[in-house]
Short mmCIF file of C-alpha atoms in Angstrom, two decimals:
data_model
loop_
_atom_site.label_atom_id
_atom_site.label_comp_id
_atom_site.label_asym_id
_atom_site.label_seq_id
_atom_site.Cartn_x
_atom_site.Cartn_y
_atom_site.Cartn_z
CA UNK A 1 -11.25 3.45 10.62
CA UNK A 2 -10.20 4.96 13.57
CA UNK A 3 -7.39 7.05 13.17
CA UNK A 4 -3.91 6.47 15.19
CA UNK A 5 -1.66 9.28 15.60
CA UNK A 6 1.74 8.06 16.63
CA UNK A 7 4.13 10.19 18.81
CA UNK A 8 6.99 11.75 17.76
CA UNK A 9 8.84 10.40 20.59
CA UNK A 10 7.99 6.92 19.76
CA UNK A 11 8.56 6.98 16.11
CA UNK A 12 10.71 9.94 14.99
CA UNK A 13 14.06 8.41 14.63
CA UNK A 14 16.64 10.65 13.15
CA UNK A 15 20.48 12.23 13.85
CA UNK A 16 20.18 15.25 15.78
CA UNK A 17 22.90 17.05 13.57
CA UNK A 18 20.45 16.24 10.22
CA UNK A 19 19.82 19.16 8.06
CA UNK A 20 17.12 17.03 6.14
CA UNK A 21 13.70 18.45 5.99
CA UNK A 22 11.02 16.69 8.47
CA UNK A 23 9.13 14.17 6.31
CA UNK A 24 5.36 13.35 7.15
CA UNK A 25 4.60 9.58 6.54
CA UNK A 26 0.95 8.74 6.17
CA UNK A 27 -0.25 4.96 6.05
CA UNK A 28 -3.31 2.59 6.10
CA UNK A 29 -3.84 -0.45 8.11
CA UNK A 30 -3.32 -3.20 5.47
CA UNK A 31 -1.74 -6.21 6.51
CA UNK A 32 1.06 -7.37 5.96
CA UNK A 33 2.44 -4.06 4.34
CA UNK A 34 1.51 -1.89 7.35
CA UNK A 35 -0.27 -2.81 10.60
CA UNK A 36 -0.51 -1.99 14.23
CA UNK A 37 1.03 -4.43 16.64
CA UNK A 38 0.79 -3.07 20.06
CA UNK A 39 1.32 1.03 19.60
CA UNK A 40 3.81 0.47 16.65
CA UNK A 41 3.13 0.19 13.19
CA UNK A 42 4.94 -2.57 11.43
CA UNK A 43 5.15 -4.72 8.68
CA UNK A 44 6.71 -5.51 4.90
CA UNK A 45 6.52 -1.74 4.13
CA UNK A 46 6.52 0.06 7.38
CA UNK A 47 10.05 -1.69 8.77
CA UNK A 48 11.52 -0.72 5.67
CA UNK A 49 10.31 2.79 5.52
CA UNK A 50 11.21 3.43 9.31
CA UNK A 51 14.61 1.81 8.89
CA UNK A 52 15.59 3.86 5.81
CA UNK A 53 14.54 7.14 7.48
CA UNK A 54 17.08 5.89 10.47
CA UNK A 55 19.73 5.25 8.19
CA UNK A 56 19.15 8.54 5.74
CA UNK A 57 19.01 10.88 9.25
CA UNK A 58 15.71 12.29 8.46
CA UNK A 59 13.29 13.44 10.91
CA UNK A 60 9.75 12.22 10.46
CA UNK A 61 6.45 11.66 11.85
CA UNK A 62 4.02 8.87 11.18
CA UNK A 63 0.28 8.53 11.31
CA UNK A 64 -2.04 5.81 10.19
CA UNK A 65 -5.53 6.72 8.76
CA UNK A 66 -7.90 5.77 5.79
CA UNK A 67 -6.14 5.23 2.59
CA UNK A 68 -8.09 7.69 0.86
CA UNK A 69 -6.84 10.25 3.01
CA UNK A 70 -3.24 8.91 3.37
CA UNK A 71 -2.77 9.45 -0.11
CA UNK A 72 -4.68 12.63 -0.50
CA UNK A 73 -2.03 14.44 2.02
CA UNK A 74 0.53 13.06 0.18
CA UNK A 75 -0.59 14.59 -2.99
CA UNK A 76 -1.71 17.86 -1.61
CA UNK A 77 1.23 18.70 1.23
CA UNK A 78 5.05 19.13 0.30
CA UNK A 79 7.29 16.96 2.22
CA UNK A 80 4.82 14.33 2.65
CA UNK A 81 4.92 10.59 1.66
CA UNK A 82 2.54 7.51 1.72
CA UNK A 83 3.55 4.11 1.90
CA UNK A 84 3.03 1.56 1.12
CA UNK A 85 1.91 2.43 -2.61
CA UNK A 86 1.56 0.94 -5.65
CA UNK A 87 3.23 2.81 -8.81
CA UNK A 88 0.98 2.71 -11.26
CA UNK A 89 1.01 4.49 -14.54
CA UNK A 90 -1.91 6.68 -13.60
CA UNK A 91 0.09 7.72 -10.54
CA UNK A 92 3.34 8.08 -11.94
CA UNK A 93 3.59 11.76 -12.58
CA UNK A 94 1.77 12.67 -9.36
CA UNK A 95 4.05 11.92 -7.09
CA UNK A 96 8.11 11.39 -7.12
CA UNK A 97 9.21 7.98 -5.83
CA UNK A 98 11.50 5.94 -3.24
CA UNK A 99 11.30 2.44 -4.12
CA UNK A 100 11.21 -0.55 -4.81
CA UNK A 101 10.01 -1.70 -1.29
CA UNK A 102 8.28 -4.89 -2.74
CA UNK A 103 7.01 -6.47 -6.14
CA UNK A 104 3.64 -7.96 -5.72
CA UNK A 105 0.89 -9.19 -7.73
CA UNK A 106 -2.55 -7.72 -8.17
CA UNK A 107 -5.30 -10.44 -8.26
CA UNK A 108 -9.11 -10.81 -8.20
CA UNK A 109 -10.43 -13.29 -5.25
CA UNK A 110 -13.87 -14.70 -5.27
CA UNK A 111 -15.97 -16.02 -2.45
CA UNK A 112 -14.91 -19.65 -1.45
CA UNK A 113 -17.07 -22.17 -3.67
CA UNK A 114 -17.89 -19.22 -6.20
CA UNK A 115 -18.40 -20.48 -9.68
CA UNK A 116 -16.89 -17.02 -10.88
CA UNK A 117 -13.61 -18.17 -13.06
CA UNK A 118 -12.57 -15.57 -15.41
CA UNK A 119 -9.84 -16.67 -17.84
CA UNK A 120 -9.27 -13.50 -19.31
CA UNK A 121 -9.43 -9.70 -18.40
CA UNK A 122 -12.39 -9.49 -20.93
CA UNK A 123 -14.24 -12.18 -19.00
CA UNK A 124 -13.40 -10.57 -15.84
CA UNK A 125 -15.07 -7.25 -17.03
CA UNK A 126 -18.45 -9.05 -17.08
CA UNK A 127 -18.47 -9.47 -13.61
CA UNK A 128 -19.02 -6.90 -10.68
CA UNK A 129 -15.69 -6.13 -8.88
CA UNK A 130 -15.37 -4.41 -5.51
CA UNK A 131 -12.41 -2.37 -4.40
CA UNK A 132 -11.13 0.09 -1.95
CA UNK A 133 -11.88 3.96 -3.03
CA UNK A 134 -8.78 5.64 -4.05
CA UNK A 135 -6.82 2.43 -3.79
CA UNK A 136 -4.34 1.47 -6.98
CA UNK A 137 -6.63 -1.00 -7.51
CA UNK A 138 -9.64 1.22 -8.45
CA UNK A 139 -7.25 3.17 -10.87
CA UNK A 140 -6.06 -0.32 -12.39
CA UNK A 141 -9.71 -1.35 -12.84
CA UNK A 142 -10.65 2.08 -14.29
CA UNK A 143 -7.54 2.16 -16.51
CA UNK A 144 -8.23 -1.62 -17.97
CA UNK A 145 -12.01 -0.62 -18.71
CA UNK A 146 -13.68 -2.56 -16.44
CA UNK A 147 -17.37 -1.21 -16.61
CA UNK A 148 -19.25 -2.23 -13.07
CA UNK A 149 -16.84 -1.05 -10.29
CA UNK A 150 -18.00 -1.05 -6.63
CA UNK A 151 -15.40 0.92 -4.38
CA UNK A 152 -15.86 1.07 -0.65
CA UNK A 153 -14.35 3.08 1.88
CA UNK A 154 -12.08 0.30 3.08
CA UNK A 155 -11.42 -3.43 2.19
CA UNK A 156 -13.46 -4.66 5.05
CA UNK A 157 -16.58 -3.21 3.74
CA UNK A 158 -15.45 -4.35 0.14
CA UNK A 159 -14.99 -8.11 1.55
CA UNK A 160 -18.43 -8.07 3.32
CA UNK A 161 -19.93 -7.29 -0.22
CA UNK A 162 -18.09 -10.32 -1.40
CA UNK A 163 -19.57 -12.54 1.18
CA UNK A 164 -23.23 -11.06 0.82
CA UNK A 165 -22.93 -11.77 -2.75
CA UNK A 166 -23.23 -7.90 -3.63
CA UNK A 167 -19.90 -8.14 -5.82
CA UNK A 168 -18.65 -11.00 -7.68
CA UNK A 169 -14.82 -10.58 -7.30
CA UNK A 170 -12.67 -8.01 -5.24
CA UNK A 171 -9.32 -6.47 -6.39
CA UNK A 172 -6.64 -6.97 -4.27
CA UNK A 173 -2.89 -7.45 -3.44
CA UNK A 174 -1.52 -10.88 -3.76
CA UNK A 175 0.34 -10.53 -0.14
CA UNK A 176 -3.09 -9.06 1.27
CA UNK A 177 -4.83 -12.35 -0.09
CA UNK A 178 -2.25 -14.51 1.43
CA UNK A 179 -2.72 -12.75 4.70
CA UNK A 180 -6.49 -13.33 4.36
CA UNK A 181 -5.96 -17.14 3.56
CA UNK A 182 -3.81 -17.37 6.88
CA UNK A 183 -6.55 -15.76 9.02
CA UNK A 184 -9.26 -18.37 7.64
CA UNK A 185 -10.85 -16.19 5.39
CA UNK A 186 -13.18 -18.18 2.83
CA UNK A 187 -11.82 -16.64 -0.27
CA UNK A 188 -10.13 -17.83 -3.27
CA UNK A 189 -7.92 -16.58 -6.04
CA UNK A 190 -9.89 -16.16 -9.55
CA UNK A 191 -7.51 -14.33 -11.71
CA UNK A 192 -4.03 -12.49 -11.83
CA UNK A 193 -4.11 -8.92 -13.26
CA UNK A 194 -0.61 -7.82 -13.26
CA UNK A 195 2.44 -7.70 -11.11
CA UNK A 196 2.96 -4.02 -9.37
CA UNK A 197 5.82 -2.42 -7.56
CA UNK A 198 4.93 -1.15 -4.16
CA UNK A 199 7.01 2.10 -3.23
CA UNK A 200 6.66 5.31 -0.87
CA UNK A 201 4.79 7.90 -3.20
CA UNK A 202 6.31 11.47 -2.16
CA UNK A 203 4.73 14.95 -3.00
CA UNK A 204 6.14 16.38 -5.93
CA UNK A 205 6.97 19.49 -3.61
CA UNK A 206 9.56 17.09 -1.46
CA UNK A 207 12.83 18.42 -0.48
CA UNK A 208 15.17 16.74 -3.22
CA UNK A 209 18.32 16.38 -1.13
CA UNK A 210 16.09 14.56 1.31
CA UNK A 211 14.56 12.52 -1.30
CA UNK A 212 17.80 11.41 -2.33
CA UNK A 213 19.03 10.48 1.21
CA UNK A 214 16.04 8.11 1.61
CA UNK A 215 16.55 6.53 -1.98
CA UNK A 216 20.25 6.03 -0.89
CA UNK A 217 19.36 4.39 2.42
CA UNK A 218 16.85 2.01 0.66
CA UNK A 219 19.68 1.18 -1.68
CA UNK A 220 21.99 0.27 1.06
CA UNK A 221 19.25 -1.69 2.77
CA UNK A 222 18.74 -3.88 -0.59
CA UNK A 223 22.49 -4.10 -1.12
CA UNK A 224 23.13 -5.32 2.45
CA UNK A 225 20.26 -7.91 2.37
CA UNK A 226 18.19 -5.82 4.97
CA UNK A 227 15.23 -5.69 2.53
CA UNK A 228 15.28 -9.52 2.03
CA UNK A 229 15.46 -10.09 5.75
CA UNK A 230 12.67 -8.11 6.45
CA UNK A 231 10.57 -9.59 3.22
CA UNK A 232 11.23 -13.08 4.72
CA UNK A 233 10.05 -12.18 8.17
CA UNK A 234 6.90 -11.48 7.01
CA UNK A 235 6.46 -14.29 4.37
#
């Protein structure tokens, strides 16, 4: 995926007198959570993140890139947060969290018309399952003991594998699946694995005072209905 660097002038929204540490935000193109609309990153996650940063008075810069790099930078670099990230058990202690942005399902989808129809997790494990490398779905499948996982660099490649019959199922979020259906993609829901909380995952060495400002800002958005309005906009 071509890297898109958004200018500080366009996306840095903060109060001039703020003493908060500057935060680097990384994300991926994953509609409807985060995607490009003209020269702006928008979506369920993006709209919330940029609003909470503005309310918190926290300076930031944002960059869209491949997911494996986005989450890798957040794990490696202080004062860096990735969104919209699933708060999985495997990731829990690797990051500090600003949440919840959204609660979503994780599902397995199949090619439309396919006879692949697992009724249990054990049945699903008998199939070849595609996923995006370094995505929370890959961690989830590994933790659940799926023996045949076929990761690709991005979901576009994974969906091409599904279309070509190289994988039987693909693990995605429920919102991503609903968006696929809106575009006319020939896929169907096959099995619900679990529910997951979507969040901002921040480096463990992120400034604690800045994190508290961000959490307080998100809480204010939940309390005053801003979060609900953003969710309604995209659903």
